[in-house]
Coordinates of C-alpha atoms in Angstrom, one line a residue:
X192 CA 101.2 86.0 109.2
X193 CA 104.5 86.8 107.5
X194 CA 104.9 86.1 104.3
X195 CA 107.0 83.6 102.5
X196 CA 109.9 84.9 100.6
X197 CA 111.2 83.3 97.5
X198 CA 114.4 81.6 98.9
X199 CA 112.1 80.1 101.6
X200 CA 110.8 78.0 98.6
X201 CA 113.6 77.6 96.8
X202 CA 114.8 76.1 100.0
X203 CA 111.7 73.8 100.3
X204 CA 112.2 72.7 96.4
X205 CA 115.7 71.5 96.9
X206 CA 114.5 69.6 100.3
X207 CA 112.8 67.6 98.2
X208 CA 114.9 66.4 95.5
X209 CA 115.3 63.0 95.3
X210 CA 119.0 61.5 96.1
X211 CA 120.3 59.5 93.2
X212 CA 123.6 58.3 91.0
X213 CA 123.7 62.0 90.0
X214 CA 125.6 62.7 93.9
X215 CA 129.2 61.5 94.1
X216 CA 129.6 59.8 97.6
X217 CA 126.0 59.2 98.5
X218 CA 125.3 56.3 100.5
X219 CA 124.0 53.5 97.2
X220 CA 121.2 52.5 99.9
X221 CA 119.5 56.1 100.2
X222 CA 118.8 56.4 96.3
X223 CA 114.8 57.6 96.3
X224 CA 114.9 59.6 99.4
X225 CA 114.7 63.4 99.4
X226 CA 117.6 65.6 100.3
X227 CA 115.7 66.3 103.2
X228 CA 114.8 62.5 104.4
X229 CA 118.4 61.4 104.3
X230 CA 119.6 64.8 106.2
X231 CA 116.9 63.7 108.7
X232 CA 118.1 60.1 109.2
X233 CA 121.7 61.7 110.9
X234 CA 123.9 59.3 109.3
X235 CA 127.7 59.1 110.5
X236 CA 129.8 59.9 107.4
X237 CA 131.8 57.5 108.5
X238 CA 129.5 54.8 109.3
X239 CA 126.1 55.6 107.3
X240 CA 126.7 54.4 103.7
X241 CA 128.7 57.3 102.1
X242 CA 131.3 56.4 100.0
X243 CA 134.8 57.4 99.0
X244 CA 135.5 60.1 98.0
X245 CA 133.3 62.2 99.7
X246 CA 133.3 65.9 100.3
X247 CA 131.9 67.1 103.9
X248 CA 131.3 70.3 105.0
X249 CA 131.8 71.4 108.6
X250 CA 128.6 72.8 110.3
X251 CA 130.9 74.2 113.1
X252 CA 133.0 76.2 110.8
X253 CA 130.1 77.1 108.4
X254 CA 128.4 78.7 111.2
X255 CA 131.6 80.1 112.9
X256 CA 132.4 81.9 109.1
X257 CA 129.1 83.0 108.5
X258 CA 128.9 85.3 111.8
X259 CA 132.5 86.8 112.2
X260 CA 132.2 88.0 108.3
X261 CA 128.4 89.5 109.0
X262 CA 130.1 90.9 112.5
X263 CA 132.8 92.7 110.8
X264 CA 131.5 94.0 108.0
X265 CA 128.6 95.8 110.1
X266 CA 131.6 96.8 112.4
X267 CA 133.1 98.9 109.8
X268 CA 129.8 99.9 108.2
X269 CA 130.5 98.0 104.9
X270 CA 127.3 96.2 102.3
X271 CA 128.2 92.7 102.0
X272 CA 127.4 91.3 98.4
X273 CA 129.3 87.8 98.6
X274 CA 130.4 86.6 95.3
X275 CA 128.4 83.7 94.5
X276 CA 130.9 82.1 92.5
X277 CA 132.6 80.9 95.2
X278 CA 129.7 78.2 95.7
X279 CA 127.0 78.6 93.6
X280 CA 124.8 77.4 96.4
X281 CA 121.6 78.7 97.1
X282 CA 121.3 77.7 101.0
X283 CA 124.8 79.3 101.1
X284 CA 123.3 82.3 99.6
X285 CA 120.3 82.0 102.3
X286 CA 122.5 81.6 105.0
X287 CA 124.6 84.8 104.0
X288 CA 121.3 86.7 103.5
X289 CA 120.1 85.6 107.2
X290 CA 123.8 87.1 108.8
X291 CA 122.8 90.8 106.7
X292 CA 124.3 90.4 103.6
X293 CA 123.0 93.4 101.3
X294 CA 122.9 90.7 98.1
X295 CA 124.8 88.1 96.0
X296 CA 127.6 88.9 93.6
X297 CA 127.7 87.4 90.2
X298 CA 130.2 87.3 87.4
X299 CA 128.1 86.3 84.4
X300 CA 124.9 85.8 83.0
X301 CA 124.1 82.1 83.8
X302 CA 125.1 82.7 87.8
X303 CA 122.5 85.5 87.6
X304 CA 119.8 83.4 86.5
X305 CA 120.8 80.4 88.9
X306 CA 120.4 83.4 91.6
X307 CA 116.8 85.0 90.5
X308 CA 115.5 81.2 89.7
X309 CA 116.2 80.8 93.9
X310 CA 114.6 84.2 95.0
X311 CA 117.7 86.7 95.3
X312 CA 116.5 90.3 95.1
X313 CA 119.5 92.2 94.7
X314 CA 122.7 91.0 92.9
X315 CA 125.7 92.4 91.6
X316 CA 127.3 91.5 88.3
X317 CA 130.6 92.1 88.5
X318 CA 131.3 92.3 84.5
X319 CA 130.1 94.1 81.8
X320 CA 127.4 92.8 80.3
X321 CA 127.1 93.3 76.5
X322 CA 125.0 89.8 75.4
X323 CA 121.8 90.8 74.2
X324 CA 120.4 87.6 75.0
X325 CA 121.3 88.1 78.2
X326 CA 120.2 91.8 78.5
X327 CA 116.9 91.1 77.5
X328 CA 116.8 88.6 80.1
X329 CA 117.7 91.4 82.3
X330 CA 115.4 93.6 81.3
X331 CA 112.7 91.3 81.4
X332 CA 113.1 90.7 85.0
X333 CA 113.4 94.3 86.0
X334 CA 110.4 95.3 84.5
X335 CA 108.4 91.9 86.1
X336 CA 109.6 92.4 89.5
X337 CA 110.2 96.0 90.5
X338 CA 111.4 94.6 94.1
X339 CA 114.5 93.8 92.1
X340 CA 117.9 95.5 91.8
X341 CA 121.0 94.5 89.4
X342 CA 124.1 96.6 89.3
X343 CA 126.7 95.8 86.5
X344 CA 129.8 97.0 85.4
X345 CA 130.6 99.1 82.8
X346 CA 134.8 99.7 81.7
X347 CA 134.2 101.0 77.7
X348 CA 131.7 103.5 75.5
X349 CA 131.4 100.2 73.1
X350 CA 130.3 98.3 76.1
X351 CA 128.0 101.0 76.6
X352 CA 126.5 101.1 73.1
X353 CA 126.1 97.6 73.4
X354 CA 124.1 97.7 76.3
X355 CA 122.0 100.6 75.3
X356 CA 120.9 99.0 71.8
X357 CA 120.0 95.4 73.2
X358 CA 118.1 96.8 76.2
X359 CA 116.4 99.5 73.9
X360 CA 115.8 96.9 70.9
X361 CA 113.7 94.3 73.9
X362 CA 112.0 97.7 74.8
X363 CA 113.6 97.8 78.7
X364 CA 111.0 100.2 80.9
X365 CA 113.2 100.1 83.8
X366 CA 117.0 101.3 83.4
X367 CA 120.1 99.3 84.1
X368 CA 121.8 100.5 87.1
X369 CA 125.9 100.3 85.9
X370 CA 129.1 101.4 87.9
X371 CA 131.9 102.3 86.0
X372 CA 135.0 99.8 86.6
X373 CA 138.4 101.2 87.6
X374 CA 141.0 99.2 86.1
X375 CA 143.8 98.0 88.8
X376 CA 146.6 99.1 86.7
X377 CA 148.4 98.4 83.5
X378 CA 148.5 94.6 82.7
X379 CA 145.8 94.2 85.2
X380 CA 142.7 92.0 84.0
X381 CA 139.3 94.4 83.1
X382 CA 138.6 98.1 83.8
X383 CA 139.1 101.4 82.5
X384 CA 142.3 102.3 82.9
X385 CA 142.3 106.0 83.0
X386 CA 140.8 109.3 84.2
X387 CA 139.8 110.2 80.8
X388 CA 138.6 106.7 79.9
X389 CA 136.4 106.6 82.9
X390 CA 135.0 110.0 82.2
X391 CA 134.3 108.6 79.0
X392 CA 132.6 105.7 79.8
X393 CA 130.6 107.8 82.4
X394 CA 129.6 110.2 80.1
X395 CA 128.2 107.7 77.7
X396 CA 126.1 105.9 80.3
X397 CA 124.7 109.1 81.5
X398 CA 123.5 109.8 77.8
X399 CA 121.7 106.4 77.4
X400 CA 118.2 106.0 78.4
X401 CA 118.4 102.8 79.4
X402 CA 121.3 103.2 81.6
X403 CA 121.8 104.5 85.1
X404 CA 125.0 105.5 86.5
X405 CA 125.3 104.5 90.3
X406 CA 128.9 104.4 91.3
X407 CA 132.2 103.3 90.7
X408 CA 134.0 99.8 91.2
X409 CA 136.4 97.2 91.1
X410 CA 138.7 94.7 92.0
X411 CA 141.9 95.3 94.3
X412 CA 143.1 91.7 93.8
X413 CA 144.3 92.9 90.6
X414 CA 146.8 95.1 91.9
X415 CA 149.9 94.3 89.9
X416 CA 152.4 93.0 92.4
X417 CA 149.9 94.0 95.0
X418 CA 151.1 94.8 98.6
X419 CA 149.1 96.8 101.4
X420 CA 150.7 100.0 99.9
X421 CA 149.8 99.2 96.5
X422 CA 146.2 97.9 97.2
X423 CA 145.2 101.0 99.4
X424 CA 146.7 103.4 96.5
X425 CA 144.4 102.1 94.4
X426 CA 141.3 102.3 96.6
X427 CA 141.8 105.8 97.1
X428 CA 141.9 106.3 93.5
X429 CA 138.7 104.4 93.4
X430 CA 137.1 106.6 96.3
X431 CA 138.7 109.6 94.4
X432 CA 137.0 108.6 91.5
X433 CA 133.5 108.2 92.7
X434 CA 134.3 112.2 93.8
X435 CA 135.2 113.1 90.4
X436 CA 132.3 111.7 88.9
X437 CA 129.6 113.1 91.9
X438 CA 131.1 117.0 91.0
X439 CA 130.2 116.4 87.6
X440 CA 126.7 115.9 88.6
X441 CA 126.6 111.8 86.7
X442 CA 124.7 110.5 90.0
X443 CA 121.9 113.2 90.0
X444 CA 119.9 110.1 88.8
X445 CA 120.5 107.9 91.6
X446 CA 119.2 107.6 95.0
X447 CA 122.7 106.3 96.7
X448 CA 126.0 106.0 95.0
X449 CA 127.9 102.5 95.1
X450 CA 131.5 102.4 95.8
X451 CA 132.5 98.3 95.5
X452 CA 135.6 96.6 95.6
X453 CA 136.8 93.4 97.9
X454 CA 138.1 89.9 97.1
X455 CA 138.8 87.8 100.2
X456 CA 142.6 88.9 100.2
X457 CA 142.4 92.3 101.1
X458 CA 139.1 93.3 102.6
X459 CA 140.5 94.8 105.8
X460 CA 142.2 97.6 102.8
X461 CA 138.7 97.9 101.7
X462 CA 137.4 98.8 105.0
X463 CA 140.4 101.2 106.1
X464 CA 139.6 103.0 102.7
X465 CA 136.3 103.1 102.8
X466 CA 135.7 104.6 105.8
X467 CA 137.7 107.8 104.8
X468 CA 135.0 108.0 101.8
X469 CA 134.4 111.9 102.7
X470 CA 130.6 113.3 102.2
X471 CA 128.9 113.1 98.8
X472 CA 126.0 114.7 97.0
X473 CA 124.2 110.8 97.6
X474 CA 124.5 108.6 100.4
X475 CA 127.1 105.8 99.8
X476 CA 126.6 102.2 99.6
X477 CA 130.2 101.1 100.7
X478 CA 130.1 97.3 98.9
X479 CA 132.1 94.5 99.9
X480 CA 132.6 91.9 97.7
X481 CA 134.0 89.0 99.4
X482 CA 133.0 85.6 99.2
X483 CA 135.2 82.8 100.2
X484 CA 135.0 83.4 104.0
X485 CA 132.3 80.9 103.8
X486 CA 134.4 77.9 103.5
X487 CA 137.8 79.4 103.8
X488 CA 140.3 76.8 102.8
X489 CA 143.1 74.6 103.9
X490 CA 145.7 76.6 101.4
X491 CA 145.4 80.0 99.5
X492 CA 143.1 82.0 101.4
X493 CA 144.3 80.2 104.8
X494 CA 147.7 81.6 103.8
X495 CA 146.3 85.1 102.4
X496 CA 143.3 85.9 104.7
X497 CA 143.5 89.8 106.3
X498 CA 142.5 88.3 110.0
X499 CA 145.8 87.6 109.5
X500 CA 146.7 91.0 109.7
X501 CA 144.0 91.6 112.4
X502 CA 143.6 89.0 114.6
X503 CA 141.9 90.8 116.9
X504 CA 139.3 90.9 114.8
X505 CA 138.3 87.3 114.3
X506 CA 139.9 84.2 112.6
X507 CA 137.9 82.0 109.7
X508 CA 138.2 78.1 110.1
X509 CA 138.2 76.0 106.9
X510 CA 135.2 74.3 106.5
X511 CA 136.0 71.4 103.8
X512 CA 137.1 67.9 104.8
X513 CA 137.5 65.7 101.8
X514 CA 138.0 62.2 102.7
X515 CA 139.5 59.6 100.5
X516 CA 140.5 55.9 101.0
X517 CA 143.8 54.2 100.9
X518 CA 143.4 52.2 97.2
X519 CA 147.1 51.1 97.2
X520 CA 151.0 50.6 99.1
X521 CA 152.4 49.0 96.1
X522 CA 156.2 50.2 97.7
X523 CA 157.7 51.5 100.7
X524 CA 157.0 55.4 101.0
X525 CA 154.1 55.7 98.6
X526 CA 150.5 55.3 98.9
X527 CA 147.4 56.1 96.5
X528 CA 144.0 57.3 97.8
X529 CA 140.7 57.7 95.4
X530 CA 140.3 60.9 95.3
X531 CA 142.1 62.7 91.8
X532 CA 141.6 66.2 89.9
X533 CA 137.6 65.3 89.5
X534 CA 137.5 65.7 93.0
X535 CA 139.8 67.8 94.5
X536 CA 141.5 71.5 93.5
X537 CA 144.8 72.0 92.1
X538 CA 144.7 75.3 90.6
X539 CA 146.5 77.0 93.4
X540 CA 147.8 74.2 95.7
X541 CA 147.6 70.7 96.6
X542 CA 145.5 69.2 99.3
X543 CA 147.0 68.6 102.3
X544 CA 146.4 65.7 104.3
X545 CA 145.4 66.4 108.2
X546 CA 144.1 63.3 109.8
X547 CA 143.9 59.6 109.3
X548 CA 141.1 57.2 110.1
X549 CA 141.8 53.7 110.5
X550 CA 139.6 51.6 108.8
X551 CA 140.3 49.1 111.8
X552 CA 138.4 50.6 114.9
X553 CA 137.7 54.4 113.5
X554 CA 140.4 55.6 115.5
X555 CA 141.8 59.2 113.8
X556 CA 145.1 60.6 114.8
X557 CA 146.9 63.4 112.8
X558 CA 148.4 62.8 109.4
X559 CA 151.7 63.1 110.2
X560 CA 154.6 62.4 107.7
X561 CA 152.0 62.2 104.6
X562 CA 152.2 64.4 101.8
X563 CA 150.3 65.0 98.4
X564 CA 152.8 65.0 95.6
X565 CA 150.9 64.7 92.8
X566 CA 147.0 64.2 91.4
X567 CA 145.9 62.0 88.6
X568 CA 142.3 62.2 87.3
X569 CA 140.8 59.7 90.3
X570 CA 144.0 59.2 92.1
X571 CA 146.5 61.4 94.6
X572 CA 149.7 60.5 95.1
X573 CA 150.8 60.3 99.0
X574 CA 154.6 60.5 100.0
X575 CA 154.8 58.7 102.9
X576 CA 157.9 59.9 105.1
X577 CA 157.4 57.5 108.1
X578 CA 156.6 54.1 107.4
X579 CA 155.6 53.3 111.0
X580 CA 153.1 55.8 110.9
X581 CA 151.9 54.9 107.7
X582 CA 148.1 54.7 106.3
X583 CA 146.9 51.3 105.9
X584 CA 144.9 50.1 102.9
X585 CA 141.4 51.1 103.5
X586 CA 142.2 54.0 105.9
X587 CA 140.6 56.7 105.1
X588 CA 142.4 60.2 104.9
X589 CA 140.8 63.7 105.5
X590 CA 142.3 66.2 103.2
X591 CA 142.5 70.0 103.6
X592 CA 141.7 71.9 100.4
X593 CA 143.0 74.9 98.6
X594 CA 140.7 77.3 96.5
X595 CA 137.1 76.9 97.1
X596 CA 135.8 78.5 93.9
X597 CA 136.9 75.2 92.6
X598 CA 135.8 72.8 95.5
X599 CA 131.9 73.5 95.1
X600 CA 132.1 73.3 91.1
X601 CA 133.4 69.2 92.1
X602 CA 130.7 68.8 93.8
X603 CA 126.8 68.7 93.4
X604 CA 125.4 68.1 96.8
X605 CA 127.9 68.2 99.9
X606 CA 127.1 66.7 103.1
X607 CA 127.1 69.4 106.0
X608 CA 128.8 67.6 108.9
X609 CA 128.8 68.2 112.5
X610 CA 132.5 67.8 114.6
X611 CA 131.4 64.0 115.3
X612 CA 130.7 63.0 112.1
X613 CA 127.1 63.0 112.1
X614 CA 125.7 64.5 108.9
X615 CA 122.6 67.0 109.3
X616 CA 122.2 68.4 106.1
X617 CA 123.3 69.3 102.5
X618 CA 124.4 71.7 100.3
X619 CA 123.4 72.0 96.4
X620 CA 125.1 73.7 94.1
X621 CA 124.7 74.7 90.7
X622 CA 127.7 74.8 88.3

């Protein structure tokens, strides 16, 4: 008999969480059933309950996203360790897990915890860590569960110090794996920003017991005024670095040395670059970081996405639908739907309406002529540029989304929805 692994659990514990007024756009009638009750029903989104606004999630695309990003990161011989922050959703996580992801990527402490309280074996903190509260949580879940790996960065000797006291105050048995991380350039967010300041750092972690130095890392998104020249300078410095610090014998403590970098911008740079990454004293773990192909989007990566560059390689679909009613035509050329900032993204862009449904007979047809101008709290704005095309009151409007670090944070439990509407399961994340 095979034997149950934690996420199989956590999947099963989420199943059966009961459906209340905690879920924006819920149907009112399925409050008491489990997740999993109301998934089995195979309500229309449309027809089944839910209410305005409500976020859906395309099965299709989901699915379609999930297998070209495992596909070409095995094609080019590349760990994928999705950054979780995109969704904080473990049946996300699950799903990337299932198409060979290596692990999860986290940026702080709390996403950490949200990933080991669902099962996740391996993650990847993409920060220094220097909280000691936090450390000792670390170290307390090393040393229970020696089936579990954490990676985190390191870009100062302070940080370093830091580290080393809380983990040898709490008494840590097992050490803290850490990379050093390359800084993109001057004015760039974190990161050692030199040669000597990484040799440094490195240095230091080698010297501290509870410390491990595995690798080197970082974050080509950074790349002031980054273009494909700019970006794949600065991977080879990364790659050169990882060299350096191999000559001067800091990995003779590790079993494979980690080279990471990759935001959802420029991974096909990341995979040229890393597959020059000559011989060295380790076997490399060439780490891709990536994590918004899950959803992709209906703005900013849509616009920015290297399949792009490559189509022969693939394309990602975006997987978000939010759908929002017609509230209001108080004038020629204007109409107001119920769906504001609480519910939608406007970090980057504005969503972008792409079909109408009429409230009439269910009939959808392309949103042609309707733009969002503006967002309120719990209202957009719509431009409407042809009036005989226009959205009646009670239509309902699907709207393409932009950034989906900051769709899933909107959103508590999303509706997974198949291309006719019929809703087969849900997503839960944890913000």
């Amino acid at each position: 008999m095979t034997a149950e692994h934690p996420t199989d659990r956590a999947a099963a514990r989420l199943a059966g969480e009961r459906v209340d007024h905690r879920f924006k756009g819920l149907p009112p009638d399925a409050a008491g059933l489990t997740v999993r009750e109301l998934a089995d029903q195979r309500r229309s989104l449309f027809r089944g309950g839910f209410t305005t606004p409500v976020l859906a999630l395309s099965a299709e695309a989901l699915e379609h996203n999930l297998a070209l990003m495992g596909r070409y990161a095995a094609r080019h011989g590349l760990a994928l360790a999705p950054h979780g922050k995109t969704s904080m959703a473990p049946a996300l996580f699950e799903r990337q897990l299932e198409h060979g992801a290596w692990g999860i990527t986290a940026a702080v402490p709390h996403q950490a915890r949200v990933y080991r309280a669902f099962g996740i074996r391996r993650i990847f903190l993409a920060n220094q860590l220097v909280d000691p509260a936090a450390l000792r949580w670390l170290a307390g879940e090393l040393d229970a569960d020696p089936e579990f790996r954490c990676v985190v960065y390191a870009d100062s000797v302070r940080g370093v110090e830091l580290m080393d006291a809380a983990l040898s105050a709490c008494g840590a048995t097992r050490p803290v794996e850490v990379v050093i991380e390359l800084g993109a350039g001057q004015g760039a967010r974190t990161g050692a920003r030199t040669d000597d300041d990484c040799a440094a750092v490195a240095a230091a972690v080698t010297a501290a017991r509870t410390l491990r130095l595995t690798g080197v890392a970082g974050y080509e998104g950074e790349v002031p005024g980054a273009d494909p020249e700019r970006v794949t300078a600065w991977l080879r410095r990364l790659v050169a670095l990882a060299g350096t610090l191999d000559a001067a014998g800091h990995f003779a403590d590790t079993e494979e040395i980690v080279v990471s970098a990759g935001g959802s911008a420029w991974f096909d740079a990341v995979a040229q670059v890393f597959g020059e990454i000559p011989a060295l004293s380790r076997p490399v773990l060439r780490l891709l970081r990536s994590g918004a192909y899950v959803s992709h989007d209906d703005g900013h990566y849509r616009r920015l996405t290297p399949f792009n560059r490559i189509p022969e390689e693939g394309a990602l679909r975006p997987a978000f639908r939010l759908w929002a009613q017609v509230l209001s035509r108080p004038e020629p050329g204007q109409a107001f739907l119920n769906a504001g900032k609480r519910d939608a993204p406007c970090d980057l862009h504005l969503p972008e309406p792409r079909l109408v449904r009429s409230a009439r007979d269910g009939a959808e047809r392309p949103a042609t002529g309707l733009t969002v101008t503006a967002l309120s709290d719990q209202h957009a704005w719509l431009d409407v540029a042809e009036e005989g095309r226009a959205p009646e009151v009670g239509d309902w409007v699907g709207l393409g989304l932009s950034h989906p670090c900051t769709v899933f944070d909107k959103w508590q439990l999303i509706p997974v929805v198949t291309a006719d509407g019929t809703v087969t399961d849900f997503v839960r994340t944890f913000f």
